């Protein structure tokens, strides 16, 4: 029997080249090897303020992009997180055995709460941003997933998931599978095009910092060509001293499946202009067919059918696990 794997992406904007390289490309490879569950993490996305219409569009758009990028609904269960209410139900139970100190240590909470406070001095930080890792633990533990494909930045959250699973199992007897992370080696972390010391993020207020999969193609090329690099003009991979160029070399390498050493050799002696121009072509060639497929999928009935079937399959498994958990904890009524 195939091992089960689960992952999701937040509907907090249109997915970026970073999400594509760090997450979706891996899903596509993994869908043949594993029983894969991929969801649209709409509940996670409301941990920071969202506008209703934009959120609704982003949820549908992300689902359409999953299909347009090559996820096969015959092989993968694709569903919207909020359409499976067991996620929030288990999340609450897990929160009750999560310690404040554990959540306070999460670097993503520190980063996101800081950037929210920076962008609006009067911003109050929602509790959901703080308890987000318990919801992520529920997302995973509901499905007995053995593996979770995560970017480097999600490693800490997965460690907490493992701790919560073990804590529950120790107290109530074997209930959850303790999941293992799978971290892709190449292209695990794609950096911002304007500040290559920060990761590329779809909710970055600076549009030039990321490539969205739905950006117009000329905009994509322009963003690559104007990406921040350095002024010494030497093509070399050195993330510490040349973070901008190294980020572009990583993107080039992942999209062409060529080694960085090989690419550096090819461009030695060339200026950054030639290298960036070629990379712009490569990124455009990758994204163009995705955009074409997306256009036909977004308004199709097929998309709703896929999401309905996905929610039904997810609910079936999630409900089985939640009932077991509620029973072990002693919640609800024991029927005579
Ligand atoms: N820059 C990145 N490079 C490689 N992988 C990335 N991922 C995100 N950014 C990069 C991976 O994409 C998956 C889904 O991410 P998410 O949307 O659930 O959350 P995130 O990591 O917070 O992504 P963003 O784009 O930065 O979203 P916002 O701006 O909403 O916070 C994860 O596997 C992640 O590792």
XYZ file of C-alpha atoms and ligand atoms in Angstrom:
371
model
C 0.000 0.000 0.000
C 1.198 3.528 -0.793
C 2.271 5.706 2.166
C 0.117 8.747 2.777
C 1.410 12.309 2.494
C -0.329 15.643 3.086
C 0.476 19.284 2.377
C -1.252 22.586 1.708
C -0.670 26.155 0.592
C -2.346 29.226 2.044
C -4.807 31.161 -0.111
C -3.240 34.417 0.997
C -2.411 35.656 -2.514
C -1.511 34.144 -5.869
C 1.184 31.536 -5.490
C 4.710 32.562 -6.295
C 7.581 30.948 -8.102
C 8.835 30.136 -4.570
C 5.687 28.144 -3.752
C 5.911 26.465 -7.152
C 9.534 25.407 -6.734
C 9.399 24.721 -2.986
C 6.056 22.941 -2.891
C 4.065 22.284 -6.083
C 6.884 20.821 -8.178
C 7.437 18.323 -5.398
C 3.748 17.445 -5.169
C 3.778 16.611 -8.858
C 6.679 14.232 -8.436
C 5.262 12.728 -5.257
C 1.752 12.088 -6.603
C 2.878 8.906 -8.354
C 4.682 7.485 -5.370
C 2.367 8.381 -2.475
C -1.302 8.615 -1.620
C -1.250 12.402 -1.680
C -3.654 14.871 -0.021
C -3.207 18.517 -1.032
C -5.418 21.239 0.366
C -6.085 24.938 0.051
C -5.283 26.331 3.500
C -7.951 29.010 3.626
C -8.253 28.838 7.427
C -4.543 29.518 7.757
C -4.795 32.478 5.433
C -7.221 34.326 7.748
C -4.547 34.461 10.464
C -3.701 37.773 8.806
C -6.427 40.180 7.584
C -8.088 39.236 4.255
C -10.682 40.982 2.139
C -13.748 38.730 1.467
C -13.920 38.914 -2.359
C -10.160 38.624 -2.742
C -10.048 35.618 -0.441
C -12.857 33.877 -2.355
C -10.987 34.464 -5.597
C -7.668 33.314 -4.147
C -9.163 30.041 -2.896
C -10.614 29.124 -6.302
C -7.550 30.393 -8.089
C -5.216 28.248 -5.990
C -7.347 25.167 -6.650
C -7.254 25.915 -10.391
C -3.500 26.441 -10.255
C -2.979 23.076 -8.546
C -4.612 21.437 -11.560
C -2.960 23.742 -14.100
C 0.481 22.964 -12.651
C -0.130 19.253 -13.097
C -1.737 17.791 -9.984
C -3.856 14.879 -11.170
C -7.197 14.629 -9.325
C -7.330 10.935 -10.203
C -4.298 10.435 -7.993
C -4.514 13.282 -5.469
C -7.270 14.290 -3.039
C -7.562 18.055 -3.506
C -9.799 19.906 -1.035
C -10.482 23.205 0.714
C -9.512 23.147 4.398
C -12.613 24.967 5.690
C -14.869 22.451 3.905
C -13.592 19.759 6.269
C -14.657 21.024 9.726
C -12.726 18.292 11.538
C -9.560 20.398 11.070
C -10.742 23.104 13.467
C -12.293 20.563 15.825
C -9.048 18.627 16.234
C -7.068 21.841 16.334
C -8.915 22.939 19.483
C -8.211 19.631 21.227
C -4.527 19.887 20.323
C -4.335 23.526 21.447
C -5.426 22.408 24.880
C -2.256 20.337 25.200
C 0.107 22.823 23.524
C 2.262 24.972 25.811
C 2.498 28.754 25.476
C 6.305 28.493 25.451
C 6.216 26.132 22.471
C 4.207 28.598 20.391
C 6.231 31.596 21.567
C 9.357 29.973 20.128
C 7.940 29.740 16.571
C 10.012 31.957 14.299
C 7.213 32.325 11.733
C 4.954 33.847 14.409
C 7.726 36.248 15.399
C 8.386 37.230 11.747
C 4.738 37.609 10.703
C 3.639 39.475 13.825
C 6.630 41.802 13.442
C 5.921 42.531 9.781
C 2.222 43.088 10.525
C 3.179 45.528 13.263
C 5.727 47.223 10.936
C 3.172 47.758 8.163
C 0.574 49.166 10.561
C 1.750 50.641 13.829
C -1.727 50.212 15.347
C -2.108 46.586 14.285
C -3.310 44.174 16.913
C -1.989 40.700 16.286
C -4.718 38.022 16.099
C -4.541 34.982 18.378
C -4.920 32.764 15.286
C -1.464 33.770 14.118
C -0.136 32.499 17.436
C -2.055 29.198 17.499
C -1.592 28.501 13.756
C 0.905 25.634 14.388
C -1.757 23.673 16.333
C -4.080 23.914 13.308
C -1.226 22.770 11.098
C -0.708 19.803 13.427
C -4.415 18.933 13.097
C -4.177 19.187 9.280
C -1.519 16.501 9.309
C -2.555 14.225 12.171
C -6.163 13.804 10.987
C -4.992 11.811 7.981
C -2.372 9.477 9.464
C 0.151 11.022 7.095
C 3.541 9.333 7.298
C 5.354 12.093 5.424
C 4.909 15.830 5.026
C 6.779 17.660 2.255
C 7.872 20.955 3.823
C 10.102 23.848 2.937
C 12.957 24.648 5.325
C 10.783 27.370 6.901
C 8.104 24.888 8.010
C 10.474 22.480 9.753
C 9.869 24.006 13.175
C 6.098 23.633 12.821
C 6.446 20.007 11.846
C 8.629 19.373 14.887
C 5.811 20.730 17.060
C 3.332 18.446 15.254
C 5.551 15.487 16.107
C 5.750 16.554 19.762
C 1.969 16.980 19.995
C 1.360 13.563 18.420
C 3.789 11.894 20.819
C 2.308 13.735 23.802
C -1.200 12.597 22.877
C -0.084 9.018 22.222
C 1.743 8.864 25.569
C -1.306 10.042 27.464
C -4.094 8.272 25.592
C -2.423 5.331 23.849
C -1.427 5.029 20.181
C -3.693 7.335 18.180
C -1.588 9.399 15.793
C 1.157 8.505 13.362
C 4.212 10.660 14.132
C 4.982 12.213 10.718
C 8.393 12.665 9.119
C 9.400 15.740 7.104
C 10.562 15.463 3.513
C 12.638 18.497 2.645
C 13.565 18.978 -0.995
C 17.298 19.452 -1.466
C 17.404 21.876 -4.397
C 15.438 25.064 -4.474
C 14.076 24.575 -0.973
C 14.088 28.313 -0.384
C 13.624 30.909 -3.116
C 14.438 34.425 -2.003
C 12.847 37.812 -2.633
C 13.950 39.523 -5.865
C 14.280 42.888 -4.132
C 15.778 41.737 -0.821
C 17.475 38.362 -1.344
C 18.083 37.931 2.382
C 14.321 37.359 2.863
C 12.255 34.550 1.369
C 9.975 35.190 -1.588
C 6.415 35.504 -0.209
C 3.077 35.851 -1.971
C 1.792 38.338 0.609
C 4.824 40.649 0.364
C 3.446 44.173 -0.187
C 6.243 44.855 -2.704
C 5.013 43.338 -6.006
C 8.520 43.442 -7.466
C 9.844 41.102 -4.781
C 8.017 38.035 -6.080
C 6.941 36.371 -9.308
C 3.315 35.384 -9.198
C 2.276 32.461 -11.417
C -0.437 34.732 -12.833
C 1.706 37.797 -13.528
C 1.552 38.908 -17.188
C 4.486 37.291 -19.007
C 6.262 40.593 -19.854
C 6.047 41.560 -16.164
C 7.693 38.282 -15.194
C 10.572 38.912 -17.568
C 10.923 42.468 -16.283
C 10.980 41.368 -12.647
C 13.783 38.869 -13.322
C 15.805 41.414 -15.300
C 15.521 44.005 -12.537
C 16.177 41.559 -9.661
C 18.671 42.926 -7.133
C 22.152 41.467 -7.629
C 25.556 43.064 -6.947
C 27.962 45.219 -8.863
C 31.064 43.031 -9.289
C 29.720 41.404 -12.468
C 31.185 37.964 -11.714
C 28.911 34.947 -12.177
C 29.461 32.822 -9.069
C 27.363 30.926 -6.534
C 28.016 32.471 -3.130
C 24.795 32.852 -1.087
C 26.547 34.777 1.674
C 28.314 37.442 -0.395
C 26.195 37.321 -3.563
C 22.703 36.396 -2.313
C 20.830 37.946 -5.256
C 22.799 36.225 -7.992
C 22.888 32.943 -6.056
C 19.097 33.033 -5.773
C 18.796 33.498 -9.549
C 21.257 30.657 -10.151
C 19.147 28.428 -7.894
C 15.984 29.264 -9.850
C 17.804 28.575 -13.136
C 19.136 25.277 -11.845
C 15.814 23.998 -10.473
C 13.792 24.924 -13.565
C 16.287 23.466 -16.049
C 17.375 20.534 -13.816
C 20.996 21.490 -14.541
C 23.693 21.722 -11.871
C 24.673 25.176 -10.627
C 28.341 24.439 -11.439
C 27.395 23.711 -15.036
C 25.422 26.975 -15.347
C 28.217 29.027 -13.749
C 30.658 27.520 -16.262
C 28.403 28.410 -19.199
C 28.052 32.049 -18.120
C 31.611 32.696 -16.905
C 32.773 35.907 -18.556
C 29.248 36.955 -19.564
C 27.638 39.953 -17.932
C 24.605 39.680 -15.670
C 22.424 41.049 -18.497
C 22.825 37.955 -20.704
C 22.312 35.601 -17.744
C 19.203 37.410 -16.518
C 17.753 37.589 -20.048
C 18.124 33.818 -20.498
C 16.672 33.156 -17.048
C 13.705 35.403 -17.836
C 13.021 33.247 -20.939
C 13.234 30.050 -18.886
C 10.821 31.323 -16.221
C 8.367 32.574 -18.871
C 8.520 29.225 -20.722
C 7.743 27.430 -17.448
C 4.807 29.632 -16.506
C 3.170 30.245 -19.910
C 1.596 26.755 -20.327
C 0.400 26.857 -16.709
C -1.397 30.146 -17.373
C -3.016 28.742 -20.526
C -4.407 25.716 -18.677
C -5.483 27.901 -15.744
C -7.733 30.021 -17.965
C -9.862 27.036 -18.960
C -9.943 25.444 -15.509
C -10.864 28.446 -13.327
C -14.535 28.687 -14.365
C -15.053 25.030 -15.171
C -17.475 22.612 -13.579
C -14.596 20.155 -13.407
C -12.980 22.267 -10.711
C -16.085 22.132 -8.493
C -16.417 18.404 -9.052
C -12.804 17.851 -8.052
C -13.208 19.949 -4.898
C -16.507 18.257 -3.942
C -15.013 14.796 -4.331
C -11.889 15.895 -2.450
C -13.871 17.289 0.489
C -15.944 14.118 0.672
C -12.931 11.837 0.741
C -11.097 14.020 3.270
C -14.136 14.242 5.552
C -14.526 10.478 5.586
C -10.995 9.920 6.878
C -10.917 12.989 9.121
C -14.159 12.069 10.822
C -12.950 8.596 11.623
C -9.853 9.999 13.320
C -11.660 12.799 15.134
C -14.253 10.422 16.600
C -11.446 8.246 17.933
C -9.712 11.260 19.482
C -12.885 12.638 21.072
C -13.556 9.241 22.566
C -10.087 8.939 24.059
C -10.272 12.412 25.557
C -13.741 11.728 26.985
C -15.614 14.395 25.066
C -19.329 14.233 24.310
C -21.724 11.624 25.531
C -21.227 7.925 26.000
C -24.399 6.287 24.708
C -25.994 3.596 26.912
N 10.176 31.356 -1.057
C 9.898 30.072 -0.975
N 10.776 29.162 -1.447
C 10.496 27.841 -1.387
N 9.354 27.337 -0.861
C 8.458 28.197 -0.395
N 7.254 28.048 0.190
C 6.735 29.255 0.482
N 7.589 30.230 0.111
C 8.669 29.613 -0.422
C 6.628 26.755 0.420
O 5.312 26.789 -0.105
C 4.473 25.983 0.725
C 3.215 26.706 1.067
O 3.443 27.900 1.709
P 2.252 28.655 2.426
O 1.567 29.538 1.491
O 1.377 27.705 3.135
O 2.967 29.457 3.520
P 4.229 30.327 3.466
O 5.429 29.449 3.634
O 4.032 31.395 4.486
O 4.250 30.921 1.994
P 4.283 32.429 1.534
O 4.291 32.480 0.055
O 5.385 33.140 2.251
O 2.872 32.882 2.023
P 2.496 34.132 2.892
O 3.067 35.307 2.182
O 1.011 34.108 2.920
O 3.076 33.914 4.246
C 5.272 25.570 1.956
O 5.690 24.233 1.787
C 6.449 26.501 1.910
O 7.606 25.921 2.478
